[in-house]
mmCIF file of C-alpha atoms in Angstrom:
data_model
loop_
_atom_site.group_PDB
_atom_site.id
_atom_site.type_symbol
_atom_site.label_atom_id
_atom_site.label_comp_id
_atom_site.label_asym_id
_atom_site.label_seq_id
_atom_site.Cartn_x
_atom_site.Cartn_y
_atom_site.Cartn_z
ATOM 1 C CA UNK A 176 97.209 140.160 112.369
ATOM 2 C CA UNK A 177 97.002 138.080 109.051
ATOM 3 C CA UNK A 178 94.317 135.610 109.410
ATOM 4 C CA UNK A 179 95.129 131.894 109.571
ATOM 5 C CA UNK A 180 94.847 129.952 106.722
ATOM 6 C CA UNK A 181 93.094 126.368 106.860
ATOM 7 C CA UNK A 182 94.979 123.783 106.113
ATOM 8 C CA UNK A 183 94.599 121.708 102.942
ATOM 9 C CA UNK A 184 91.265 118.952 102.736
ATOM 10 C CA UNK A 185 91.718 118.963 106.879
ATOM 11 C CA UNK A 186 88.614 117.766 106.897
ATOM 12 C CA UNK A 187 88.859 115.053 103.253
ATOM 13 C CA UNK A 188 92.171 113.866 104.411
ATOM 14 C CA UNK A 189 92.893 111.029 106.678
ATOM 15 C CA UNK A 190 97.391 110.318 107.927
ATOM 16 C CA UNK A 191 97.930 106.425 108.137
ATOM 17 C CA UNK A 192 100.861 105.400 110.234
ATOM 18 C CA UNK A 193 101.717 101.848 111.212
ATOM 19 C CA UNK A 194 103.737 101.017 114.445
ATOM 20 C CA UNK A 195 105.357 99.288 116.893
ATOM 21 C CA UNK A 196 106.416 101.753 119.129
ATOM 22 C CA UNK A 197 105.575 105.000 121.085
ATOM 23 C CA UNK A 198 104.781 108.187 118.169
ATOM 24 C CA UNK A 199 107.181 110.225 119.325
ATOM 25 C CA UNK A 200 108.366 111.544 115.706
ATOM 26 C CA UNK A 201 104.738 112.904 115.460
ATOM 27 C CA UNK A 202 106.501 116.243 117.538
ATOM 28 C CA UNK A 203 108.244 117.264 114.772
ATOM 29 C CA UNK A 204 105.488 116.323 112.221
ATOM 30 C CA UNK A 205 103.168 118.524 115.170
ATOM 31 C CA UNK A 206 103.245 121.574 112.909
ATOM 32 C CA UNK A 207 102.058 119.931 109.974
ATOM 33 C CA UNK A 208 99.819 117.097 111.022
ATOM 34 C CA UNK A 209 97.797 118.493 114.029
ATOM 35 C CA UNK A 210 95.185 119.669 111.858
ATOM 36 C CA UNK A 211 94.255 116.103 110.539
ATOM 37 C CA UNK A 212 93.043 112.787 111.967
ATOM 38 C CA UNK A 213 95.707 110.355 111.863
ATOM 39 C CA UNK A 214 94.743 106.809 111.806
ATOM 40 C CA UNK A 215 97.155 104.615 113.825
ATOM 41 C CA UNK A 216 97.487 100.776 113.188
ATOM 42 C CA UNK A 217 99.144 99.378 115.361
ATOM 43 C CA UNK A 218 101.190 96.156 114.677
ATOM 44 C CA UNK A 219 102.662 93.013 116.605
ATOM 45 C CA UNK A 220 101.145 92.787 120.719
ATOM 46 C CA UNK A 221 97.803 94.171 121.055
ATOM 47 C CA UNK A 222 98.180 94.390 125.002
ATOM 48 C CA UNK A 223 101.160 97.012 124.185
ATOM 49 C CA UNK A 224 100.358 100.213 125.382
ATOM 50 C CA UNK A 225 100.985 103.182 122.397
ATOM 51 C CA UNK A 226 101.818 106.285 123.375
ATOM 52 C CA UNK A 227 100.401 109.057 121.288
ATOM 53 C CA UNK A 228 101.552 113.084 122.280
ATOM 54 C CA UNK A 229 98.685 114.969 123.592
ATOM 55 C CA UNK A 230 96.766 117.288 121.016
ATOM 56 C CA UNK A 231 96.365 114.962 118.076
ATOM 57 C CA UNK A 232 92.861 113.801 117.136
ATOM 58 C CA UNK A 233 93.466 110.188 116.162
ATOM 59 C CA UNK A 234 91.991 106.733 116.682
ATOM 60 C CA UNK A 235 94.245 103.450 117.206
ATOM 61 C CA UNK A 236 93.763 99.876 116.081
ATOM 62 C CA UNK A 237 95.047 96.880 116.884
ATOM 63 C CA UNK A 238 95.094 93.320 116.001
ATOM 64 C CA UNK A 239 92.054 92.485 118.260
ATOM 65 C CA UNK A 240 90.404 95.143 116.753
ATOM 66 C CA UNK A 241 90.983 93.971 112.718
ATOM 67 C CA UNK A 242 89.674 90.693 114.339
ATOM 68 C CA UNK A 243 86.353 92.315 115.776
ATOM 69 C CA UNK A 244 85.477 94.406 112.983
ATOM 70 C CA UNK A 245 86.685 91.810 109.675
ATOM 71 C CA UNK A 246 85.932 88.383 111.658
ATOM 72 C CA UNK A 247 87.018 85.952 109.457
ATOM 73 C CA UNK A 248 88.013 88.132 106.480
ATOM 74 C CA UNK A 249 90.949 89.619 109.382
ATOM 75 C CA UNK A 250 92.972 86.721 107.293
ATOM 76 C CA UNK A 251 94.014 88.999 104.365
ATOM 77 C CA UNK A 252 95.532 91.853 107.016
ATOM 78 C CA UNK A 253 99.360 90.979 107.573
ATOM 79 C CA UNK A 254 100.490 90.897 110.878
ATOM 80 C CA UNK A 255 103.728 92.021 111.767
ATOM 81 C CA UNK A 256 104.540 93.752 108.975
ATOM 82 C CA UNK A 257 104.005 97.306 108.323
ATOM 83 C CA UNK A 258 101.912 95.641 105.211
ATOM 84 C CA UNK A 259 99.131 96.519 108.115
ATOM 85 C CA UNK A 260 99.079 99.806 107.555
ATOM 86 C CA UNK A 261 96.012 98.779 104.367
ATOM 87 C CA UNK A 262 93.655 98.197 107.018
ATOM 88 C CA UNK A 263 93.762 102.180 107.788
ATOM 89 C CA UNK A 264 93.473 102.567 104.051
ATOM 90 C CA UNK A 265 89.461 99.973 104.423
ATOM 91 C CA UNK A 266 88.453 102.300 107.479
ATOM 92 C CA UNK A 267 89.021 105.821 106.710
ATOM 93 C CA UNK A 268 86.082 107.371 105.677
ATOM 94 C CA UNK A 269 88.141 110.530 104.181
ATOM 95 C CA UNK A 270 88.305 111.020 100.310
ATOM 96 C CA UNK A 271 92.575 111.114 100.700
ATOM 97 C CA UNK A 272 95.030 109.265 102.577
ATOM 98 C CA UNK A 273 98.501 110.278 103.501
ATOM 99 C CA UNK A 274 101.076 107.233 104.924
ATOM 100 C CA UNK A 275 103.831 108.042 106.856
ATOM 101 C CA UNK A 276 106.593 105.103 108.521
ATOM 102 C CA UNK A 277 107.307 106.299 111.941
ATOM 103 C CA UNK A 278 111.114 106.699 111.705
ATOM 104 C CA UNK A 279 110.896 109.457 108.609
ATOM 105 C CA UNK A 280 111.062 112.928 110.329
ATOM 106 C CA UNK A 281 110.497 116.189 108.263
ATOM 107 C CA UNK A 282 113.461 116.956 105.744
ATOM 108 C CA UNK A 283 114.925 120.543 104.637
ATOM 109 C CA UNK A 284 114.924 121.775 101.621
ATOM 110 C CA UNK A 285 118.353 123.539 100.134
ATOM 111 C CA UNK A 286 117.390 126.597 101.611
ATOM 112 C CA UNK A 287 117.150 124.901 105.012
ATOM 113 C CA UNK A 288 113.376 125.577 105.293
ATOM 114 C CA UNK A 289 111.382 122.474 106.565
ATOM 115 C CA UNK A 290 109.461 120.863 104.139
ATOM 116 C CA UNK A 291 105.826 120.346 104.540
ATOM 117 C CA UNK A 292 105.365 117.084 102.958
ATOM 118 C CA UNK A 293 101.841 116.563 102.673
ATOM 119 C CA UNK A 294 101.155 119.927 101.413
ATOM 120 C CA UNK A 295 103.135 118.955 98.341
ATOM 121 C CA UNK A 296 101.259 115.790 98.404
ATOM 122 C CA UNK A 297 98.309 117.605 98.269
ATOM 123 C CA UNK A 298 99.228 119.401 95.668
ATOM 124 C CA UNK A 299 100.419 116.789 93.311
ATOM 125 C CA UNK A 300 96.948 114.972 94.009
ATOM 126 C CA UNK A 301 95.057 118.240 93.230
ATOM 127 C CA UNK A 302 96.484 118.818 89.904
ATOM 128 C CA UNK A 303 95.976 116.708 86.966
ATOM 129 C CA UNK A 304 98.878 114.184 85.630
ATOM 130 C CA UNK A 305 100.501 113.296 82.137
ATOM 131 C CA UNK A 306 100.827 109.839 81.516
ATOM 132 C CA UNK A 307 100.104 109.675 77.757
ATOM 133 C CA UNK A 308 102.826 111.823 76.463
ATOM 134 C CA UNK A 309 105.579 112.828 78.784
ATOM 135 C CA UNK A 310 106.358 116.747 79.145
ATOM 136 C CA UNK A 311 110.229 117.023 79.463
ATOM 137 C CA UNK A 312 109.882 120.300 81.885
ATOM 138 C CA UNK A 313 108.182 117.470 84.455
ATOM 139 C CA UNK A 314 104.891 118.591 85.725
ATOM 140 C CA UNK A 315 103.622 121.112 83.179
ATOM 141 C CA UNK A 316 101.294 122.142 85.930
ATOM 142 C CA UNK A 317 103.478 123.393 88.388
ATOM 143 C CA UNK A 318 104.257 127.263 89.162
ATOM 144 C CA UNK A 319 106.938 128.404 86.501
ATOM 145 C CA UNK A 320 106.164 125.386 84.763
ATOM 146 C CA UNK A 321 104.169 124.785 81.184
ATOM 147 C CA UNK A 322 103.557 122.251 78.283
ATOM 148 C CA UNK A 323 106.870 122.511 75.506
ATOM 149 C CA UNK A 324 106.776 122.976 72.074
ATOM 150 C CA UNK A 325 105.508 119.601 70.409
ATOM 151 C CA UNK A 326 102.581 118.414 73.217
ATOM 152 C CA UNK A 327 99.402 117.862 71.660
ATOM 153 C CA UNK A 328 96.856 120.360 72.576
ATOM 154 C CA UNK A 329 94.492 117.612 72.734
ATOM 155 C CA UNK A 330 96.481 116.281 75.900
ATOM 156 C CA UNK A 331 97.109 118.539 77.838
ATOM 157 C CA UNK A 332 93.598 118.391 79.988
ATOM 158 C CA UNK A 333 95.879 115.587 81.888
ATOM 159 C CA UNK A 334 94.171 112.688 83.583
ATOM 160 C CA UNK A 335 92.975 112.685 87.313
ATOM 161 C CA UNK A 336 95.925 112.175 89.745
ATOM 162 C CA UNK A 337 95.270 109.175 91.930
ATOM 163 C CA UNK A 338 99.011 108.178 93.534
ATOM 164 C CA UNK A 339 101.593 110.982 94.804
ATOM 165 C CA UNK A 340 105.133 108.797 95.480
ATOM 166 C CA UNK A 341 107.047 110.800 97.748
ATOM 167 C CA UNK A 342 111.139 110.311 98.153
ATOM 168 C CA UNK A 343 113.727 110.179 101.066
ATOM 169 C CA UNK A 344 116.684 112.128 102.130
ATOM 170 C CA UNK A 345 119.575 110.392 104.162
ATOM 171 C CA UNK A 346 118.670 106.518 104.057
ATOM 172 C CA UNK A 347 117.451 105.660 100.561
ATOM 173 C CA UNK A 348 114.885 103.101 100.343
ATOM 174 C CA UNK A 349 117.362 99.699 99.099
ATOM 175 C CA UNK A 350 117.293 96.627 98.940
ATOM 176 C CA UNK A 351 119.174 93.677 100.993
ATOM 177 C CA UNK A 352 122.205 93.256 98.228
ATOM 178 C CA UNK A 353 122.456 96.828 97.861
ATOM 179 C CA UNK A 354 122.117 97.718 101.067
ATOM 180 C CA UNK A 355 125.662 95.196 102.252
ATOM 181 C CA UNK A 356 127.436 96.637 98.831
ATOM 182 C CA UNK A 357 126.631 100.368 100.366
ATOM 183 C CA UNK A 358 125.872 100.694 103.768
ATOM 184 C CA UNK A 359 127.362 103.913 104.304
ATOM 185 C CA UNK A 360 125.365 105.242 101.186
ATOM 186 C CA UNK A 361 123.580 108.563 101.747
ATOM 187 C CA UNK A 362 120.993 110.156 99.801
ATOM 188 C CA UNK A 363 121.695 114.017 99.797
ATOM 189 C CA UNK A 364 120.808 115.054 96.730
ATOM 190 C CA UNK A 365 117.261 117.019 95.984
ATOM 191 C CA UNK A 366 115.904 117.125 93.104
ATOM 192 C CA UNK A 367 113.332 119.363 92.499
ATOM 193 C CA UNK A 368 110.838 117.867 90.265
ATOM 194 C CA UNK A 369 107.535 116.060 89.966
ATOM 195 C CA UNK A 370 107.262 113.487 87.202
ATOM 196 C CA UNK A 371 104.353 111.465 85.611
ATOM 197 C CA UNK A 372 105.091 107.749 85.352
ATOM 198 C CA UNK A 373 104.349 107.115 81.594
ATOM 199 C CA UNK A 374 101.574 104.805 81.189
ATOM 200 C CA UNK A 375 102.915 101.155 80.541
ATOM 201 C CA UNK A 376 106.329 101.648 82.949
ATOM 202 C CA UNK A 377 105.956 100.049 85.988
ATOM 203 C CA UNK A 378 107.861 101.702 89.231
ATOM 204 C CA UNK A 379 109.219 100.240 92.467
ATOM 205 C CA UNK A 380 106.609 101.837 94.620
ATOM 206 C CA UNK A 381 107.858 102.780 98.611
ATOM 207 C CA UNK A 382 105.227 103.124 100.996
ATOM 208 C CA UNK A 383 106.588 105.250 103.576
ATOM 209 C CA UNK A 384 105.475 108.980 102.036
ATOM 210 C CA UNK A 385 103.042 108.025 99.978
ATOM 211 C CA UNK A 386 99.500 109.828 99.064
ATOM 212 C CA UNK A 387 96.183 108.894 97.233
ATOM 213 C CA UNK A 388 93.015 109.278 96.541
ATOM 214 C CA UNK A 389 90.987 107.033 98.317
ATOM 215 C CA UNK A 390 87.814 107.139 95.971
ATOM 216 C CA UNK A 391 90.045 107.264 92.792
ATOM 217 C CA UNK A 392 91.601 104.314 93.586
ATOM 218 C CA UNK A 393 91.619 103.222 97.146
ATOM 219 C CA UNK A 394 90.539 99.296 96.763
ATOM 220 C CA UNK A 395 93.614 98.899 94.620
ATOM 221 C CA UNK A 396 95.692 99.707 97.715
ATOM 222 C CA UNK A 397 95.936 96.260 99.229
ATOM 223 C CA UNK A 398 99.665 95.565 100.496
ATOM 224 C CA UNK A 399 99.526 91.557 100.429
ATOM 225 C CA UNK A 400 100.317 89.404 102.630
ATOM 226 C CA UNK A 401 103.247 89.621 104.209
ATOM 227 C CA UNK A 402 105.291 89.263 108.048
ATOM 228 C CA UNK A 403 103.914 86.785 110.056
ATOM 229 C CA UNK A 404 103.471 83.048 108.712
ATOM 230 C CA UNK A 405 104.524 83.948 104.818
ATOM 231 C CA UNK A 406 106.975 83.583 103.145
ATOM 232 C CA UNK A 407 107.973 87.069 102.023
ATOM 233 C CA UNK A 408 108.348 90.120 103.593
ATOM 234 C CA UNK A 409 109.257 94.088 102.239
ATOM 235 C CA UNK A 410 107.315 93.558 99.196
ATOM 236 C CA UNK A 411 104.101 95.154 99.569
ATOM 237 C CA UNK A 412 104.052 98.149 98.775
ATOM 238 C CA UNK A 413 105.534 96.956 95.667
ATOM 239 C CA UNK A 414 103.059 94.292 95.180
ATOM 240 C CA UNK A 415 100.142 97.346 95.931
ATOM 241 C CA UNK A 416 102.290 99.430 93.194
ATOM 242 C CA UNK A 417 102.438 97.195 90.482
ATOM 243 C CA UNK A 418 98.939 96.504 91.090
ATOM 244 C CA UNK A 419 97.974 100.013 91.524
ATOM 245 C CA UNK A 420 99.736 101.399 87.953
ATOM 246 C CA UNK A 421 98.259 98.281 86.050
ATOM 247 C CA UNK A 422 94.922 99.893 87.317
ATOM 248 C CA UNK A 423 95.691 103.017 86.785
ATOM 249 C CA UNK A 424 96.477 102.373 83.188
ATOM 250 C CA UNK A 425 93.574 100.787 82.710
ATOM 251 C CA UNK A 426 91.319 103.273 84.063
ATOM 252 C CA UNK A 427 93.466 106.126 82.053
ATOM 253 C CA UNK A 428 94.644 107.286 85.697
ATOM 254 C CA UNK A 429 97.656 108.986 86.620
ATOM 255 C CA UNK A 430 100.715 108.495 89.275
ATOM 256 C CA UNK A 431 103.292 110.741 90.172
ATOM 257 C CA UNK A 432 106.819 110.722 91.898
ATOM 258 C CA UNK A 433 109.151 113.165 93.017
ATOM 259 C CA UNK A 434 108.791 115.486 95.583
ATOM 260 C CA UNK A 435 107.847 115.583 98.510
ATOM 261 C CA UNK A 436 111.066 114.899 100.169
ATOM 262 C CA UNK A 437 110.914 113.219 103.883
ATOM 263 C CA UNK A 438 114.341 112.700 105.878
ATOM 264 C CA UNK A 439 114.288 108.797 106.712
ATOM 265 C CA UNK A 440 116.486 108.760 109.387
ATOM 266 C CA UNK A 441 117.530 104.858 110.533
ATOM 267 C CA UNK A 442 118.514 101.888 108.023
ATOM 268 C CA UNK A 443 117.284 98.815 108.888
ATOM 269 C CA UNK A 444 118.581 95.362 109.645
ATOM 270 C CA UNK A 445 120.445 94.602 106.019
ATOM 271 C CA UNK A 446 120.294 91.229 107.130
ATOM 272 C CA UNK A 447 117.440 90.595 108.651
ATOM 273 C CA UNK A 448 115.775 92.526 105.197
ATOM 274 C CA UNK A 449 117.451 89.888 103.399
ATOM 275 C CA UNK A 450 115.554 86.886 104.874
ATOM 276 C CA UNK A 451 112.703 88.643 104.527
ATOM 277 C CA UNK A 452 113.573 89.899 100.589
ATOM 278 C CA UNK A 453 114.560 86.729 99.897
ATOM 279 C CA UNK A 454 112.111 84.850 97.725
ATOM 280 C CA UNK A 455 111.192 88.290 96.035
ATOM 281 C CA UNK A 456 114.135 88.945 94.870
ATOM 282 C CA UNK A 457 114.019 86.034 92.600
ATOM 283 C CA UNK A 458 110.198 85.850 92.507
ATOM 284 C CA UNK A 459 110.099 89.497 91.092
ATOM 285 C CA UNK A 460 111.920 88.448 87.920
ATOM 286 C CA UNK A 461 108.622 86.546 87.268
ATOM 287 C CA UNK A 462 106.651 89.245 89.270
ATOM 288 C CA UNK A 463 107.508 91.492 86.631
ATOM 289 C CA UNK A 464 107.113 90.294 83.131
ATOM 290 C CA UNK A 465 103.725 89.360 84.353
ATOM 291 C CA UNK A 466 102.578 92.859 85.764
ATOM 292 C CA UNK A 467 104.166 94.060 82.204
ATOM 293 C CA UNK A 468 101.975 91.811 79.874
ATOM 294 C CA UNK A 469 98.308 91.479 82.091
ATOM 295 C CA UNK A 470 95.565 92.980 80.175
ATOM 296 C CA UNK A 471 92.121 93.889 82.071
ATOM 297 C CA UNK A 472 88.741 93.602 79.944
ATOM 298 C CA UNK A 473 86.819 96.280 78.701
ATOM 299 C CA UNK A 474 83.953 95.350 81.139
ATOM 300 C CA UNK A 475 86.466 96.200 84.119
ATOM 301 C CA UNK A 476 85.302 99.602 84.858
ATOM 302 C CA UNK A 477 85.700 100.276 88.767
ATOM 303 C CA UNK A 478 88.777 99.362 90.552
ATOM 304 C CA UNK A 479 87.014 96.683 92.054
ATOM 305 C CA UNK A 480 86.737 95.069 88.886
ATOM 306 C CA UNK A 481 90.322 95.579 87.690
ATOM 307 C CA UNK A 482 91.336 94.027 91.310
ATOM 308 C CA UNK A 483 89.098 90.703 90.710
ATOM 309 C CA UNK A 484 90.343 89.816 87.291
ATOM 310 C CA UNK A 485 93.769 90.733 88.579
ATOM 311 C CA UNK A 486 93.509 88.153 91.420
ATOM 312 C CA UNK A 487 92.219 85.543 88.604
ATOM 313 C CA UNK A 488 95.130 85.968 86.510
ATOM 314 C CA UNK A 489 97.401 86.117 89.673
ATOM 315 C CA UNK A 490 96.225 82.542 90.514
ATOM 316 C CA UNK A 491 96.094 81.422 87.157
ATOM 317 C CA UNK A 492 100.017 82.592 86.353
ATOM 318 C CA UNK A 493 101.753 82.785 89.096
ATOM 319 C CA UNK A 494 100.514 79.985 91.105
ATOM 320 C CA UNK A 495 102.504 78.219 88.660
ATOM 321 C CA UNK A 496 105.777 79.987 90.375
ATOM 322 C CA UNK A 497 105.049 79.034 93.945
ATOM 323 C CA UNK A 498 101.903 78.085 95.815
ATOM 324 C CA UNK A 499 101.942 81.108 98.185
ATOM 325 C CA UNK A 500 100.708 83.245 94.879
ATOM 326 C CA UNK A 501 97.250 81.009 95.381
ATOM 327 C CA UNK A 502 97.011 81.962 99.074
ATOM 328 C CA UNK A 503 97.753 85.916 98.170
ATOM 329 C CA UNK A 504 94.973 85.507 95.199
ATOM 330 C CA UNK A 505 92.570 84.458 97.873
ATOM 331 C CA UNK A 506 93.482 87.224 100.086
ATOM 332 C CA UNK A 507 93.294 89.579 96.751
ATOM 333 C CA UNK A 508 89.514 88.851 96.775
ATOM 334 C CA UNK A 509 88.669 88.921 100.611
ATOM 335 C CA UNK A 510 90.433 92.159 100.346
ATOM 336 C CA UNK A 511 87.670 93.590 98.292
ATOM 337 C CA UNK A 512 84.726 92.310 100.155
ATOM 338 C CA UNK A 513 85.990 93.341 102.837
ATOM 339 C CA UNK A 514 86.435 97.172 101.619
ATOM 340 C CA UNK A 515 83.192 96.707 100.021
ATOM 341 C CA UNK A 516 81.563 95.977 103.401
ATOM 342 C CA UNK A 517 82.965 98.846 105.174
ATOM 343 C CA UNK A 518 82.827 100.932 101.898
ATOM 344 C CA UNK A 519 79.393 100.324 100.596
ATOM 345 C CA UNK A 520 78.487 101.856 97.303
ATOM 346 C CA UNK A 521 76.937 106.298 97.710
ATOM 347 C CA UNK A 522 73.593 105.808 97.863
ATOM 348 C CA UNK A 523 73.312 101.829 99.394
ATOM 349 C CA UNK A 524 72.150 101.315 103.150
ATOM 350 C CA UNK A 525 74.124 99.146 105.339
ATOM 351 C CA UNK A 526 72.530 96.311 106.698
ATOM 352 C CA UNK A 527 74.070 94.611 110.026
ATOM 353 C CA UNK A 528 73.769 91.173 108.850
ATOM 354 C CA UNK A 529 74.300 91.148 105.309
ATOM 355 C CA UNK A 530 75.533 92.998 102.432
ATOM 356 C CA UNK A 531 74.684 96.740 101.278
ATOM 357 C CA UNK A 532 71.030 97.692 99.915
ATOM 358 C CA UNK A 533 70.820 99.478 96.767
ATOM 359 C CA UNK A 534 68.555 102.502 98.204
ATOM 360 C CA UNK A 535 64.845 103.164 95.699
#
């Protein structure tokens, strides 16, 4: 009998999923996900009862339970949004995280052979990235794959991977607008490739297959506020993204997209989407040019750093384009004490009534 393998970082790898509703879609994920801990945050009534299917090591959280363990700081987790999937992100204590919406099942590939998506994830995280000078066979480090004719030598080390951006088959990820124009639009084509996003582009980042490393750059991960009481809604994981690749660039990081492939099976409300798009749609044509000209400081040298002074120019810029950009700088920085109290620095004891102690 051929010996079973171990699944990859089972043990380094935490599988975020935010919900509203019963995890059935976790059977067909069963062959693929059993092996990891799956942290479940759980949005909207906390007295709702979640059902989980037997045989998958997990723990749940709810709002009462962002409440207990943040207290006041609780006020920079959006709440019914799937936005509150980030507090999963502040409590894992696993090196990786792998997100997953509930209503994306596993997709085939053209040989009709399911496709394990966090493998590839894994995979793509694993191997080092290109963002300085773009390799037109894709990933250069993939099987069958190499550096053309032209790439400096001198780049081809690559740069640590910190983001894998996973796609969709069936229902692509659209907007409001595009969704009325098209709403019988399918995605069915796969495209088998894994690309570096140049340093300096910016990308519409989708959180619903989405992977990271947690240490790399884990504090950058903070998807706004949104749902509940704001004015916005479906924007952030592309506020987290735009955040996340000006960090990135900074820090001479890289982020890839491509495969994996998920199946996302159910479109939602194009309506509905469009209240809640609403303000970005315009906002983002603000949004943008700023993300595109921010500059960090050379004394910004963790993530943490690169966050703060992005929250400062956040409030100092786009405060000017509508107050609620003062509210989300606030949240910006509770965000990061926060995950700095839960995620005190190797090497610092935790105190229960104040901040972290550098240990002698």
């Amino acid at each position: 009998m051929a010996t079973p393998t171990t699944p990859l970082l089972k043990d380094e790898l935490d599988i975020v999923i935010p919900t509203i509703r019963n995890l059935d879609f976790l059977e067909m994920w069963r062959p693929f996900f059993q092996p990891y801990h799956l942290i479940i945050v759980q949005d909207g009534d906390p007295t709702k009862v979640i059902k989980v299917p037997e045989g998958f090591d997990y723990e749940l959280y709810n709002r009462n339970d962002v409440n207990r363990i943040l207290g006041p700081k609780a006020s920079c987790i959006s709440f019914k949004d799937s936005a509150c999937r980030c507090f999963g992100y502040m409590v894992s204590k696993k090196k990786y995280i792998y997100t997953i919406d509930d209503d994306c099942f596993v997709a085939k590939d053209p040989s009709g052979k399911d496709i394990n998506a966090l493998e590839q994830h894994i995979k793509n995280l694993l191997s080092p990235s290109t963002p300085f000078f773009f390799n037109t066979l894709y990933d250069p480090y993939r099987e069958g794959a190499d550096f053309v004719r032209g790439y400096p030598f001198s780049l081809r080390e690559g740069a640590p991977t910190a983001v894998s951006h996973g796609l969709w088959l069936n229902i692509p990820d659209y907007d409001a607008p595009t969704q009325l124009v098209k709403p019988r639009e399918r995605n069915n084509r796969y495209v088998d490739a894994v690309l570096t996003i140049p340093k300096g582009t910016l990308f519409p980042m989708c959180g619903m297959n989405l992977a990271f490393d947690r240490e790399l750059i884990g504090p950058a991960m903070y998807f706004g506020l949104m749902g509940d009481g704001q004015p916005i809604g479906r924007y952030d994981d592309m506020w987290a993204g735009w955040c996340t690749k000006v960090i990135t660039d900074h820090l001479s990081l890289g982020i890839k997209t491509g495969l994996p492939y998920i199946w996302h099976s159910k479109a939602s409300n194009p309506f509905v989407n469009l209240k809640k798009e609403y303000n970005g749609i315009f906002w983002q044509e603000e949004l943008i040019p700023f993300f595109q000209s921010v500059t960090l400081s050379k004394e910004a040298t963790t993530v943490q750093k690169c966050y703060l002074e992005l929250a400062k120019q956040v409030r100092a810029k786009l405060g000017k384009v509508d107050g609620y950009f003062n509210k989300l700088a606030d949240a910006m920085v509770t965000w990061i004490e926060a995950w700095d109290e839960l995620n005190p620095p190797k090497g610092a004891i935790t105190t229960t009534n104040g901040p972290a102690l550098k240990s002698k």
